[in-house]
XYZ file of C-alpha atoms in Angstrom:
139
model
C -56.945 4.457 44.437
C -57.818 7.956 43.243
C -54.514 9.872 42.751
C -54.817 13.703 42.670
C -52.383 16.273 41.193
C -52.886 19.847 42.210
C -51.463 22.563 39.893
C -51.388 26.261 41.102
C -49.100 29.130 41.521
C -46.173 28.978 44.224
C -47.552 31.961 45.806
C -50.561 30.153 47.131
C -48.678 27.093 48.398
C -49.953 27.450 51.911
C -53.627 27.524 50.675
C -53.228 24.530 48.376
C -51.535 22.577 51.220
C -54.591 23.086 53.291
C -56.718 21.947 50.368
C -54.596 18.840 49.756
C -54.971 17.881 53.445
C -58.721 18.210 53.125
C -58.726 16.026 50.044
C -56.678 13.335 51.926
C -59.150 13.561 54.875
C -61.743 12.532 52.240
C -59.686 9.569 51.301
C -57.831 10.809 48.218
C -54.102 10.533 47.744
C -52.615 13.877 46.737
C -49.452 13.245 44.669
C -48.214 16.802 44.281
C -45.977 17.949 47.029
C -44.586 20.962 45.375
C -46.124 23.172 48.166
C -43.775 21.493 50.740
C -40.601 22.022 48.683
C -39.755 25.542 49.702
C -36.045 24.752 50.124
C -35.869 22.980 46.746
C -37.762 25.808 44.971
C -35.517 28.397 46.255
C -32.496 26.638 44.954
C -34.228 26.157 41.713
C -34.932 29.958 41.644
C -31.473 30.766 42.672
C -30.343 29.101 39.505
C -32.705 30.714 37.308
C -34.409 27.501 36.405
C -31.204 26.303 34.664
C -29.820 23.758 37.354
C -30.307 20.150 38.024
C -32.637 20.934 40.900
C -35.073 22.718 38.582
C -34.961 19.915 36.173
C -35.530 17.347 39.042
C -38.495 19.205 40.214
C -40.042 19.400 36.787
C -39.625 15.776 36.319
C -41.047 14.894 39.608
C -44.035 17.099 38.743
C -44.425 15.491 35.208
C -44.334 12.028 36.803
C -47.061 12.888 39.317
C -49.214 14.430 36.623
C -48.893 11.319 34.574
C -49.963 9.106 37.621
C -53.045 11.236 38.458
C -56.547 10.137 37.848
C -57.728 13.641 38.824
C -55.944 16.911 38.139
C -57.006 20.024 39.780
C -55.810 23.292 38.221
C -56.173 26.354 40.658
C -55.866 29.771 39.145
C -56.768 31.719 42.319
C -53.470 33.427 42.233
C -51.607 34.592 39.091
C -48.532 32.546 38.296
C -45.210 34.041 39.206
C -43.325 31.490 37.176
C -45.641 30.086 34.542
C -45.377 26.607 35.710
C -49.066 25.918 36.346
C -49.783 27.004 32.790
C -47.678 24.037 31.572
C -49.607 21.741 34.095
C -52.755 23.241 32.687
C -51.811 22.174 29.110
C -50.718 18.701 30.252
C -54.084 18.188 32.060
C -56.019 19.204 28.925
C -54.116 16.902 26.711
C -54.474 13.825 29.266
C -58.280 14.654 29.461
C -58.565 14.277 25.924
C -56.227 11.255 25.329
C -56.817 9.374 28.601
C -60.191 10.714 29.595
C -59.054 11.487 33.150
C -60.943 14.027 35.185
C -59.669 17.610 35.148
C -61.149 20.383 37.249
C -60.503 24.065 37.056
C -60.845 26.199 40.241
C -60.853 30.020 40.180
C -61.044 32.760 37.609
C -60.194 31.737 33.924
C -57.172 33.743 33.078
C -56.309 32.343 29.604
C -58.186 30.791 26.720
C -57.006 27.286 27.314
C -58.685 26.940 30.785
C -62.061 27.197 28.956
C -61.268 23.692 27.526
C -61.532 22.285 31.025
C -65.312 21.329 31.088
C -65.575 21.079 34.865
C -65.238 24.476 36.529
C -65.645 25.712 40.169
C -65.299 29.314 41.340
C -63.972 28.334 44.723
C -62.412 25.374 46.532
C -65.376 25.501 48.895
C -67.623 24.974 46.021
C -65.563 22.169 44.613
C -65.275 20.479 47.918
C -69.044 20.809 48.570
C -70.263 19.745 45.201
C -67.570 18.048 43.197
C -65.704 15.854 45.702
C -67.551 13.014 47.254
C -65.761 11.278 50.152
C -63.812 8.492 48.413
C -64.366 5.013 49.608
C -61.809 3.059 47.566
C -63.694 2.422 44.266
C -63.370 4.484 41.021
C -66.622 5.308 39.296
């Protein structure tokens, strides 16, 4: 089973949700669900990231990142909170140590994104070139 985590800015959650649906339609399992957690995110923001809700969200995201076989980092929207920069760093480390596939989509906006070897300018390009229909076997 190919498990996908998508890291991106909260500001593009609706767009990412559509991309997650597209990946799932192609047979992938998208672990990340942060784009469906508006209520929890608002509670976390209300507490300035100091409360239990914020910690729970961070732990869930970390767990999902560690389970993933494919991590997609979308930098199409600038981060309003910095969270996807942490996800980017984790993805790069996992790529080096576990040799998982990490993909970057969008403009590079920091030096570390250059360490992600697989880059696509747009989701359309990634979906047309980088994402075959998954049929249940890892290559």
